[in-house]
Coordinates of C-alpha atoms and ligand atoms in Angstrom, one line a residue:
M3 CA -9.1 -34.6 -105.0
K4 CA -5.3 -33.1 -107.2
N5 CA -4.8 -33.8 -110.4
T6 CA -1.7 -35.5 -111.7
E7 CA 0.5 -32.1 -112.8
E8 CA -0.7 -30.6 -109.4
L9 CA 0.7 -33.8 -107.5
V10 CA 3.6 -33.5 -109.6
A11 CA 3.9 -29.3 -108.7
E12 CA 3.5 -31.0 -105.0
A13 CA 6.3 -33.5 -105.1
S14 CA 9.1 -31.1 -106.8
A15 CA 8.3 -27.9 -103.8
W16 CA 9.4 -30.3 -101.8
W17 CA 12.6 -29.8 -101.5
D18 CA 13.2 -26.1 -102.3
T19 CA 16.8 -25.0 -102.8
S20 CA 18.3 -21.8 -104.1
I21 CA 21.6 -22.9 -103.7
I22 CA 22.2 -25.1 -106.9
D23 CA 20.1 -26.2 -109.9
V24 CA 20.8 -29.4 -111.7
H25 CA 19.7 -30.5 -114.8
P26 CA 20.8 -33.8 -117.2
G27 CA 24.1 -32.1 -118.5
K28 CA 24.1 -28.6 -116.8
I29 CA 25.0 -27.4 -113.6
A30 CA 24.8 -24.4 -111.6
I31 CA 25.4 -22.9 -108.4
R32 CA 24.2 -19.9 -106.7
G33 CA 22.9 -19.3 -111.0
Y34 CA 27.0 -20.2 -112.1
P35 CA 27.2 -22.5 -114.1
V36 CA 30.0 -24.9 -112.6
E37 CA 31.9 -24.6 -115.8
Q38 CA 32.2 -21.0 -115.2
L39 CA 33.5 -21.6 -111.4
I40 CA 36.4 -24.5 -111.6
G41 CA 39.0 -23.2 -112.1
R42 CA 38.2 -19.7 -111.6
V43 CA 37.1 -19.7 -107.9
R44 CA 39.4 -20.7 -105.3
F45 CA 37.5 -23.2 -102.2
P46 CA 37.2 -20.5 -99.6
E47 CA 35.0 -18.2 -102.1
M48 CA 33.1 -21.2 -103.2
I49 CA 32.4 -22.1 -99.2
W50 CA 31.1 -18.4 -99.5
L51 CA 29.0 -18.7 -102.0
M52 CA 27.6 -21.7 -100.6
L53 CA 26.9 -20.4 -97.4
R54 CA 26.2 -16.5 -98.7
G55 CA 25.2 -16.6 -102.1
E56 CA 27.0 -14.3 -103.6
L57 CA 30.7 -14.1 -104.1
P58 CA 32.9 -12.4 -101.6
A59 CA 35.1 -9.5 -102.0
P60 CA 38.9 -10.5 -102.7
A61 CA 39.7 -9.5 -99.0
Q62 CA 37.2 -11.3 -97.6
A63 CA 38.1 -14.5 -99.5
D64 CA 41.9 -14.0 -97.9
L65 CA 40.6 -13.3 -94.5
L66 CA 38.3 -16.3 -94.8
E67 CA 40.9 -18.8 -95.6
A68 CA 43.6 -17.6 -93.3
A69 CA 41.1 -18.4 -90.3
L70 CA 40.7 -21.7 -92.1
V71 CA 44.1 -22.8 -92.3
P72 CA 45.3 -23.0 -88.1
G73 CA 42.3 -24.9 -87.5
V74 CA 43.2 -28.3 -89.4
D75 CA 45.2 -30.0 -86.6
H76 CA 45.9 -30.0 -82.4
G77 CA 47.9 -33.2 -82.8
P78 CA 46.4 -36.3 -81.3
H79 CA 45.6 -35.5 -78.1
A80 CA 42.8 -33.8 -79.3
P81 CA 40.0 -35.9 -78.9
S82 CA 38.6 -35.5 -83.1
I83 CA 42.5 -36.5 -84.5
A84 CA 42.8 -38.9 -81.5
I85 CA 38.9 -40.5 -82.7
S86 CA 40.1 -40.2 -86.2
R87 CA 43.8 -42.8 -85.5
M88 CA 41.0 -44.8 -83.6
A89 CA 38.3 -45.3 -85.7
V90 CA 41.0 -46.6 -88.4
S91 CA 42.7 -49.2 -86.5
C92 CA 39.0 -50.5 -85.7
G93 CA 38.5 -51.5 -89.3
L94 CA 36.4 -48.1 -90.2
P95 CA 37.2 -46.6 -93.7
V96 CA 37.7 -42.8 -94.1
N97 CA 34.2 -41.6 -93.9
G98 CA 33.5 -43.7 -91.4
A99 CA 36.8 -42.5 -89.3
M100 CA 35.7 -38.9 -90.5
A101 CA 31.9 -38.8 -89.5
S102 CA 33.2 -40.7 -85.6
A103 CA 35.6 -38.1 -85.0
V104 CA 33.2 -34.5 -86.4
N105 CA 31.0 -36.0 -84.3
V106 CA 32.5 -35.2 -81.1
L107 CA 33.1 -31.2 -82.2
D108 CA 30.3 -30.0 -80.4
D109 CA 29.8 -27.6 -77.6
I110 CA 33.1 -29.0 -75.3
H111 CA 35.4 -29.8 -78.0
G112 CA 35.0 -27.8 -81.0
G113 CA 32.4 -25.5 -79.8
A114 CA 34.6 -22.4 -78.0
G115 CA 33.8 -20.5 -81.6
Q116 CA 30.7 -20.5 -81.9
Q117 CA 30.3 -20.0 -78.1
C118 CA 32.8 -16.9 -78.2
M119 CA 31.4 -14.9 -81.0
E120 CA 27.8 -15.4 -79.1
R121 CA 29.3 -13.3 -76.7
Y122 CA 31.3 -10.7 -78.8
R123 CA 27.9 -10.0 -80.4
E124 CA 26.4 -9.7 -76.9
I125 CA 29.4 -7.0 -76.0
D126 CA 29.3 -5.4 -79.0
A127 CA 25.3 -5.2 -79.0
A128 CA 25.2 -4.1 -74.8
A129 CA 28.5 -1.0 -75.7
G130 CA 26.1 0.2 -78.8
A131 CA 27.8 2.4 -81.7
S132 CA 29.6 4.7 -79.3
G133 CA 29.8 2.3 -75.6
D134 CA 33.0 1.7 -73.8
L135 CA 34.3 -1.6 -75.4
V136 CA 36.4 -2.6 -71.7
A137 CA 33.1 -2.0 -69.8
A138 CA 31.1 -3.7 -72.3
A139 CA 33.3 -6.8 -71.8
E140 CA 33.0 -6.8 -67.9
A141 CA 29.2 -6.7 -67.6
V142 CA 28.6 -9.3 -70.2
L143 CA 31.5 -11.4 -68.4
A144 CA 29.8 -10.5 -64.7
R145 CA 26.0 -11.4 -66.3
H146 CA 27.4 -15.4 -67.3
R147 CA 29.1 -15.7 -64.4
A148 CA 26.6 -14.9 -62.3
A149 CA 24.9 -17.4 -64.6
G150 CA 27.9 -20.3 -63.3
E151 CA 29.7 -19.6 -66.8
K152 CA 33.1 -18.9 -65.5
I153 CA 35.1 -19.5 -68.2
M154 CA 34.9 -17.2 -71.3
P155 CA 35.6 -19.3 -74.5
G156 CA 37.8 -18.8 -77.3
F157 CA 40.6 -17.3 -74.1
G158 CA 43.6 -19.1 -72.1
H159 CA 45.2 -22.4 -73.3
R160 CA 46.5 -25.3 -71.4
F161 CA 49.4 -25.8 -74.0
H162 CA 50.0 -22.7 -75.7
P163 CA 51.1 -19.8 -72.9
V164 CA 50.6 -18.1 -76.0
D165 CA 48.6 -19.4 -78.6
P166 CA 51.3 -18.8 -81.9
R167 CA 48.4 -18.8 -84.2
V168 CA 46.5 -15.8 -82.7
A169 CA 49.4 -12.7 -84.0
P170 CA 49.6 -14.4 -87.5
L171 CA 45.4 -14.0 -88.1
Y172 CA 45.4 -10.8 -85.9
A173 CA 47.6 -9.2 -88.9
L174 CA 46.3 -10.1 -91.1
L175 CA 43.1 -9.2 -89.1
R176 CA 44.8 -5.3 -89.1
K177 CA 46.2 -5.5 -92.5
A178 CA 41.9 -6.2 -93.8
E179 CA 40.9 -3.1 -91.7
A180 CA 43.7 -0.7 -93.0
A181 CA 42.5 -1.6 -96.5
G182 CA 39.0 -1.0 -95.5
A183 CA 38.2 -4.3 -96.2
I184 CA 36.8 -4.8 -92.9
G185 CA 35.5 -2.7 -90.1
G186 CA 38.1 -3.9 -87.0
R187 CA 35.6 -3.7 -84.2
F188 CA 35.8 -7.0 -83.2
G189 CA 39.0 -7.0 -82.5
R190 CA 38.7 -4.2 -80.5
I191 CA 35.9 -6.7 -78.5
G192 CA 38.7 -8.9 -78.4
H193 CA 41.2 -7.4 -76.7
A194 CA 38.5 -5.2 -74.4
V195 CA 37.2 -9.5 -73.6
E196 CA 42.0 -10.0 -72.8
A197 CA 40.7 -6.4 -70.6
A198 CA 38.7 -7.5 -68.8
L199 CA 39.7 -11.1 -68.4
E200 CA 42.9 -9.1 -66.7
K201 CA 40.9 -6.6 -64.4
H202 CA 38.9 -9.4 -62.8
K203 CA 41.9 -12.5 -62.9
G204 CA 44.3 -10.0 -61.6
R205 CA 46.1 -12.0 -64.5
H206 CA 46.9 -12.3 -68.6
I207 CA 44.7 -14.7 -70.1
P208 CA 45.4 -14.4 -73.7
M209 CA 43.1 -14.8 -76.6
N210 CA 43.4 -18.7 -78.4
I211 CA 42.5 -19.6 -81.7
D212 CA 39.1 -20.0 -81.2
G213 CA 39.2 -16.1 -80.0
I214 CA 41.1 -14.9 -83.0
T215 CA 38.9 -17.2 -85.7
A216 CA 35.9 -15.6 -83.5
V217 CA 36.9 -12.8 -84.6
V218 CA 37.5 -13.3 -88.2
F219 CA 34.5 -14.9 -87.8
C220 CA 32.6 -12.2 -86.7
E221 CA 34.2 -9.5 -88.9
L222 CA 33.4 -11.0 -92.0
G223 CA 29.5 -12.0 -90.6
F224 CA 28.9 -15.1 -90.3
E225 CA 25.9 -16.0 -87.5
P226 CA 27.7 -18.2 -84.7
E227 CA 26.3 -21.3 -85.5
L228 CA 28.4 -21.1 -89.3
G229 CA 31.6 -20.2 -87.4
R230 CA 31.0 -23.9 -85.8
G231 CA 30.5 -25.5 -89.0
L232 CA 33.6 -23.6 -90.2
F233 CA 35.6 -25.2 -88.0
V234 CA 34.2 -28.5 -88.3
L235 CA 35.4 -28.2 -92.4
S236 CA 38.8 -26.8 -91.8
R237 CA 39.3 -29.9 -88.7
S238 CA 38.0 -32.1 -91.4
V239 CA 41.7 -31.8 -92.9
G240 CA 43.4 -32.6 -90.4
I241 CA 40.9 -35.4 -89.3
L242 CA 41.1 -37.1 -92.5
A243 CA 45.4 -36.5 -92.9
H244 CA 45.6 -38.4 -89.4
A245 CA 42.5 -41.2 -90.7
W246 CA 44.8 -41.6 -93.7
E247 CA 48.4 -42.1 -92.0
Q248 CA 47.0 -44.3 -89.3
K249 CA 45.8 -46.3 -92.3
Q250 CA 49.3 -46.5 -93.2
R251 CA 50.7 -48.0 -90.3
G252 CA 48.4 -50.4 -90.1
R253 CA 48.0 -50.9 -86.6
R254 CA 44.8 -52.6 -85.2
I255 CA 42.7 -51.5 -82.4
M256 CA 44.8 -49.1 -80.7
G257 CA 42.7 -47.2 -77.5
P258 CA 43.7 -44.0 -76.4
M259 CA 46.1 -45.6 -74.3
P260 CA 49.1 -48.2 -74.7
P261 CA 48.0 -51.8 -73.3
S262 CA 50.6 -51.3 -70.6
I263 CA 50.2 -48.2 -69.4
P264 CA 47.0 -48.3 -66.5
Y265 CA 44.4 -47.3 -66.1
R266 CA 42.9 -45.9 -62.5
Y267 CA 40.2 -48.4 -61.0
S268 CA 38.0 -46.6 -58.5
G269 CA 35.1 -49.3 -57.4
P270 CA 34.8 -51.7 -54.3
P271 CA 37.5 -53.5 -54.1
R272 CA 38.0 -57.3 -54.6
R273 CA 35.1 -59.2 -53.3
D274 CA 33.0 -62.3 -52.9
L275 CA 30.0 -63.2 -54.2
P276 CA 26.6 -62.7 -52.3
P277 CA 26.2 -66.4 -51.2
E278 CA 22.9 -67.1 -52.6
V279 CA 24.6 -66.4 -56.3
A280 CA 27.8 -68.0 -55.4
A281 CA 25.3 -71.5 -54.8
R282 CA 24.6 -70.3 -58.4
V283 CA 25.2 -73.5 -60.5
T284 CA 27.6 -73.0 -63.5
N285 CA 28.2 -74.6 -66.8
D286 CA 31.1 -75.9 -66.3
Ligands
COA11 C1 42.0 -23.6 -71.9 C2 41.2 -23.6 -70.4 C3 40.4 -25.0 -69.5 C4 43.1 -23.1 -69.1 O1 42.6 -23.3 -67.8 P1 43.3 -22.9 -66.6 O2 44.1 -24.2 -67.1 O3 42.6 -23.1 -65.6 O4 44.7 -21.9 -67.1 P2 45.2 -21.5 -65.9 O5 45.7 -22.5 -64.4 O6 46.1 -20.4 -66.7 O7 44.1 -20.4 -65.6 C5 44.6 -19.8 -64.4 C6 42.9 -18.7 -63.5 O8 41.9 -17.9 -64.7 C7 40.9 -18.4 -64.7 N1 41.3 -18.8 -66.5 C8 41.6 -19.8 -67.5 N2 40.8 -19.3 -68.6 C9 39.9 -18.3 -68.3 C10 39.0 -17.7 -69.5 N3 38.7 -18.3 -70.3 N4 37.7 -17.3 -68.6 C11 37.9 -17.0 -67.8 N5 38.8 -17.7 -66.2 C12 40.1 -17.8 -66.7 C13 41.0 -20.2 -64.3 O9 40.3 -20.5 -64.2 C14 42.2 -19.6 -63.5 O10 41.6 -19.5 -62.5 P3 41.5 -19.6 -61.0 O11 43.1 -19.9 -60.6 O12 40.6 -18.9 -59.6 O13 41.3 -21.2 -60.4 C15 40.5 -22.2 -70.4 O14 41.2 -21.5 -70.4 C16 39.5 -22.5 -71.4 O15 38.2 -23.6 -70.9 N6 39.2 -21.3 -71.7 C17 38.3 -21.5 -72.9 C18 37.9 -22.8 -73.4 C19 38.4 -22.6 -74.6 O16 39.2 -21.5 -75.8 N7 38.9 -24.0 -75.4 C20 39.5 -24.0 -77.0 C21 41.1 -23.3 -76.4 S1 41.9 -23.4 -78.0

């Protein structure tokens, strides 16, 4: 039988965290008093401190911040943004709209970055320290094709023949590499994937926003699942902005299309009920 002190010690140890230490009038995050953090630490540095336990070097924070900027929004055709607006039009407050929208950022819509980071790391491991990156990319892509995964996440785009978000991030990566802040290997792996895709498909399939942010997050040493989480943080900004804008518009119950646009019906043609059902007495 445990005594009272032992029971209290056991209950206190129930939630064990190295992230935050809170006492009446005192808050420390990763050991740093919050009053020292406020006004000195930028939000991307705070994200890094929370996820990684230490403050980033300024060049690392710059890259993380840059990678969080372009993912915020891709317009109401992006389901996460449309869902946010539809939820508000159904009466949900911003928290409900944000939760509904974030909930769909799963493998298919919003998951390409994490999947791309996983493939880059596979290529990194397959090539070894001095191997040919294009050959390793070809081998990894072929292995996934054989498993039925024909599409390389992070490459190609329905709307953008060239994704305008890629070149500026590549430029920042090159600058960071020249300054010795990152190794640059994952940028080379990204190019190797483009070369391998071109060899296989006979056409250029350029990197998209998920492919380039995957390069940044791999260079910065984030785990792939955290890459997904970082994208969700970024997109949450757009989700909130659209929820708020929709709230100001005040229009109620907006479906995915105006009611004047018909959807396609592909069920059975109009028909009469079976006789035994038709014979049932109605309530009127
Ligand atoms: C966005 C996407 C659906 C566009 O595909 P699409 O409309 O077929 O694009 P295209 O018409 O330009 O494709 C031409 C060919 O290249 C192939 N292709 C396109 N993107 C490819 C990719 N990432 N990996 C392998 N093959 C790809 C297509 O399958 C098609 O092959 P086919 O001619 O044998 O049918 C596709 O590129 C994709 O799924 N990309 C990865 C997912 C992703 O990163 N999503 C996030 C976008 S921000």
